[in-house]
């Protein structure tokens, strides 16, 4: 989406994909994203974070889990993301191999407070439910 600013990161800095990857790994007690994809590894420089997400989904499925639902929030002052909600949901769902109806993506500002509110940073939060 068009924006004056972007995010810096070792990979593509897709914070939403990272948060959901971490939530998937966490729900199965498989550690965290940094263990699986260290930012010191040149293989992950400028990596497409949807690869991390697909890999984490594969790991939890290998343990016999299925992904019931995903809820997530991006906290960002600008740009406004709500017009992109559906394509983002569909992209995540395709990557996770689940229906888009199971993937919730929410957006909010930090109401001008702190580094996120000042537009210097952004955050993403995610929760994943698994069943076995
Ligand atoms: O945080 P705030 O109350 O300003 O959010 C109002 C609405 O703006 C939310 O419902 C959210 O969907 C949308 N929003 C957005 N993109 C952002 C922040 C908020 O689309 N970066
Ligand atoms: Mg508000």
mmCIF file of C-alpha atoms and ligand atoms in Angstrom:
data_model
loop_
_atom_site.group_PDB
_atom_site.id
_atom_site.type_symbol
_atom_site.label_atom_id
_atom_site.label_comp_id
_atom_site.label_asym_id
_atom_site.label_seq_id
_atom_site.Cartn_x
_atom_site.Cartn_y
_atom_site.Cartn_z
ATOM 1 C CA UNK A 1 0.000 0.000 0.000
ATOM 2 C CA UNK A 2 1.285 3.499 -0.782
ATOM 3 C CA UNK A 3 3.006 5.198 2.164
ATOM 4 C CA UNK A 4 5.697 7.785 2.830
ATOM 5 C CA UNK A 5 7.308 5.427 5.375
ATOM 6 C CA UNK A 6 8.081 1.732 5.600
ATOM 7 C CA UNK A 7 9.567 -0.546 8.239
ATOM 8 C CA UNK A 8 13.199 -1.576 8.496
ATOM 9 C CA UNK A 9 14.079 -5.189 9.200
ATOM 10 C CA UNK A 10 16.444 -8.010 8.381
ATOM 11 C CA UNK A 11 13.704 -9.816 6.463
ATOM 12 C CA UNK A 12 10.892 -7.888 4.732
ATOM 13 C CA UNK A 13 9.776 -6.498 8.153
ATOM 14 C CA UNK A 14 6.240 -7.863 7.746
ATOM 15 C CA UNK A 15 5.357 -7.466 11.414
ATOM 16 C CA UNK A 16 1.919 -9.026 11.053
ATOM 17 C CA UNK A 17 3.305 -12.215 9.504
ATOM 18 C CA UNK A 18 5.973 -12.277 12.234
ATOM 19 C CA UNK A 19 3.430 -11.908 15.048
ATOM 20 C CA UNK A 20 1.229 -14.693 13.650
ATOM 21 C CA UNK A 21 4.270 -16.925 13.097
ATOM 22 C CA UNK A 22 5.295 -16.371 16.725
ATOM 23 C CA UNK A 23 1.755 -17.060 17.934
ATOM 24 C CA UNK A 24 1.610 -20.329 15.962
ATOM 25 C CA UNK A 25 4.964 -21.445 17.337
ATOM 26 C CA UNK A 26 3.922 -20.354 20.837
ATOM 27 C CA UNK A 27 0.610 -22.224 20.771
ATOM 28 C CA UNK A 28 2.528 -25.438 20.053
ATOM 29 C CA UNK A 29 5.388 -24.535 22.462
ATOM 30 C CA UNK A 30 7.859 -24.649 19.572
ATOM 31 C CA UNK A 31 9.926 -21.672 20.689
ATOM 32 C CA UNK A 32 9.960 -18.365 18.858
ATOM 33 C CA UNK A 33 10.542 -16.954 15.406
ATOM 34 C CA UNK A 34 14.115 -15.887 16.236
ATOM 35 C CA UNK A 35 15.042 -19.501 17.056
ATOM 36 C CA UNK A 36 13.721 -20.764 13.747
ATOM 37 C CA UNK A 37 14.771 -17.817 11.545
ATOM 38 C CA UNK A 38 17.674 -15.976 13.243
ATOM 39 C CA UNK A 39 18.250 -12.443 11.931
ATOM 40 C CA UNK A 40 21.980 -13.216 11.935
ATOM 41 C CA UNK A 41 21.445 -15.792 9.175
ATOM 42 C CA UNK A 42 22.088 -14.361 5.690
ATOM 43 C CA UNK A 43 19.507 -16.819 4.282
ATOM 44 C CA UNK A 44 16.745 -14.698 5.852
ATOM 45 C CA UNK A 45 18.027 -11.310 4.615
ATOM 46 C CA UNK A 46 15.093 -9.625 2.807
ATOM 47 C CA UNK A 47 13.160 -12.894 3.123
ATOM 48 C CA UNK A 48 9.433 -13.042 2.328
ATOM 49 C CA UNK A 49 7.941 -13.439 5.819
ATOM 50 C CA UNK A 50 5.051 -15.485 4.441
ATOM 51 C CA UNK A 51 7.663 -18.249 4.081
ATOM 52 C CA UNK A 52 8.197 -18.116 7.859
ATOM 53 C CA UNK A 53 4.461 -18.301 8.386
ATOM 54 C CA UNK A 54 4.050 -21.267 6.024
ATOM 55 C CA UNK A 55 6.967 -23.036 7.707
ATOM 56 C CA UNK A 56 5.501 -22.514 11.196
ATOM 57 C CA UNK A 57 2.106 -23.792 9.985
ATOM 58 C CA UNK A 58 3.852 -26.912 8.683
ATOM 59 C CA UNK A 59 5.629 -27.477 12.016
ATOM 60 C CA UNK A 60 2.409 -27.292 14.043
ATOM 61 C CA UNK A 61 0.620 -29.600 11.573
ATOM 62 C CA UNK A 62 3.525 -32.063 11.849
ATOM 63 C CA UNK A 63 2.714 -32.249 15.581
ATOM 64 C CA UNK A 64 -0.879 -33.187 14.718
ATOM 65 C CA UNK A 65 -2.477 -29.786 15.359
ATOM 66 C CA UNK A 66 -4.983 -28.025 13.150
ATOM 67 C CA UNK A 67 -5.326 -24.238 13.093
ATOM 68 C CA UNK A 68 -8.765 -23.244 14.391
ATOM 69 C CA UNK A 69 -8.511 -19.468 14.142
ATOM 70 C CA UNK A 70 -6.161 -16.503 14.092
ATOM 71 C CA UNK A 71 -6.843 -13.091 15.612
ATOM 72 C CA UNK A 72 -4.401 -10.261 15.029
ATOM 73 C CA UNK A 73 -3.934 -6.529 15.396
ATOM 74 C CA UNK A 74 -1.579 -4.107 13.681
ATOM 75 C CA UNK A 75 -0.916 -0.925 15.678
ATOM 76 C CA UNK A 76 0.180 1.799 13.293
ATOM 77 C CA UNK A 77 -0.565 5.516 12.926
ATOM 78 C CA UNK A 78 -0.348 5.717 9.123
ATOM 79 C CA UNK A 79 -1.213 4.596 6.553
ATOM 80 C CA UNK A 80 -4.789 3.484 7.190
ATOM 81 C CA UNK A 81 -4.989 -0.217 6.449
ATOM 82 C CA UNK A 82 -8.688 -1.041 6.673
ATOM 83 C CA UNK A 83 -9.217 -0.965 2.897
ATOM 84 C CA UNK A 84 -6.648 -3.767 2.651
ATOM 85 C CA UNK A 85 -8.223 -5.963 5.314
ATOM 86 C CA UNK A 86 -9.757 -8.521 2.959
ATOM 87 C CA UNK A 87 -6.719 -9.046 0.695
ATOM 88 C CA UNK A 88 -4.502 -9.346 3.797
ATOM 89 C CA UNK A 89 -6.863 -11.930 5.317
ATOM 90 C CA UNK A 90 -6.925 -13.899 2.082
ATOM 91 C CA UNK A 91 -3.153 -13.836 1.720
ATOM 92 C CA UNK A 92 -2.640 -15.035 5.297
ATOM 93 C CA UNK A 93 -5.339 -17.702 4.940
ATOM 94 C CA UNK A 94 -3.812 -18.987 1.707
ATOM 95 C CA UNK A 95 -0.397 -19.175 3.382
ATOM 96 C CA UNK A 96 -1.843 -21.002 6.395
ATOM 97 C CA UNK A 97 -4.035 -23.239 4.197
ATOM 98 C CA UNK A 98 -7.197 -22.333 6.139
ATOM 99 C CA UNK A 99 -10.378 -20.429 5.214
ATOM 100 C CA UNK A 100 -10.213 -16.602 5.293
ATOM 101 C CA UNK A 101 -13.233 -16.670 7.667
ATOM 102 C CA UNK A 102 -10.883 -18.086 10.325
ATOM 103 C CA UNK A 103 -8.423 -15.202 10.012
ATOM 104 C CA UNK A 104 -9.177 -11.921 11.791
ATOM 105 C CA UNK A 105 -7.014 -8.863 11.100
ATOM 106 C CA UNK A 106 -7.615 -5.679 13.076
ATOM 107 C CA UNK A 107 -5.976 -2.261 12.949
ATOM 108 C CA UNK A 108 -5.597 0.521 15.461
ATOM 109 C CA UNK A 109 -3.497 3.584 16.103
ATOM 110 C CA UNK A 110 -1.590 4.184 19.330
ATOM 111 C CA UNK A 111 -3.581 7.439 19.626
ATOM 112 C CA UNK A 112 -0.437 9.554 19.242
ATOM 113 C CA UNK A 113 1.290 8.074 22.322
ATOM 114 C CA UNK A 114 4.783 6.537 22.483
ATOM 115 C CA UNK A 115 7.073 5.528 19.617
ATOM 116 C CA UNK A 116 4.218 3.923 17.687
ATOM 117 C CA UNK A 117 1.983 6.941 18.227
ATOM 118 C CA UNK A 118 4.755 9.243 17.088
ATOM 119 C CA UNK A 119 4.961 7.263 13.854
ATOM 120 C CA UNK A 120 8.486 5.995 14.550
ATOM 121 C CA UNK A 121 7.524 2.347 14.897
ATOM 122 C CA UNK A 122 4.696 -0.146 14.558
ATOM 123 C CA UNK A 123 3.523 -3.208 16.470
ATOM 124 C CA UNK A 124 1.571 -6.348 15.716
ATOM 125 C CA UNK A 125 -0.142 -8.726 18.109
ATOM 126 C CA UNK A 126 -1.579 -12.143 17.327
ATOM 127 C CA UNK A 127 -3.326 -15.061 18.967
ATOM 128 C CA UNK A 128 -3.754 -18.480 17.410
ATOM 129 C CA UNK A 129 -6.005 -21.312 18.538
ATOM 130 C CA UNK A 130 -4.944 -24.865 17.694
ATOM 131 C CA UNK A 131 -6.787 -28.120 18.230
ATOM 132 C CA UNK A 132 -5.585 -31.696 18.378
HETATM 133 O O1 LIG B 1 -7.103 3.557 16.614
HETATM 134 P P1 LIG B 1 -8.238 4.283 16.020
HETATM 135 O O2 LIG B 1 -9.382 4.437 16.994
HETATM 136 O O3 LIG B 1 -7.843 5.587 15.426
HETATM 137 O O4 LIG B 1 -8.794 3.395 14.821
HETATM 138 C C1 LIG B 1 -9.986 3.746 14.160
HETATM 139 C C2 LIG B 1 -10.215 2.805 12.959
HETATM 140 O O5 LIG B 1 -9.227 3.066 11.975
HETATM 141 C C3 LIG B 1 -10.117 1.323 13.310
HETATM 142 O O6 LIG B 1 -11.396 0.773 13.271
HETATM 143 C C4 LIG B 1 -9.212 0.724 12.268
HETATM 144 O O7 LIG B 1 -9.830 -0.274 11.518
HETATM 145 C C5 LIG B 1 -8.784 1.866 11.391
HETATM 146 N N1 LIG B 1 -7.317 1.919 11.256
HETATM 147 C C6 LIG B 1 -6.743 1.631 10.024
HETATM 148 N N2 LIG B 1 -5.400 1.717 9.882
HETATM 149 C C7 LIG B 1 -4.597 2.084 10.895
HETATM 150 C C8 LIG B 1 -5.166 2.376 12.160
HETATM 151 C C9 LIG B 1 -6.545 2.277 12.305
HETATM 152 O O8 LIG B 1 -7.427 1.304 9.071
HETATM 153 N N3 LIG B 1 -3.288 2.181 10.694
HETATM 154 MG MG1 LIG B 2 -10.069 4.893 18.604
#
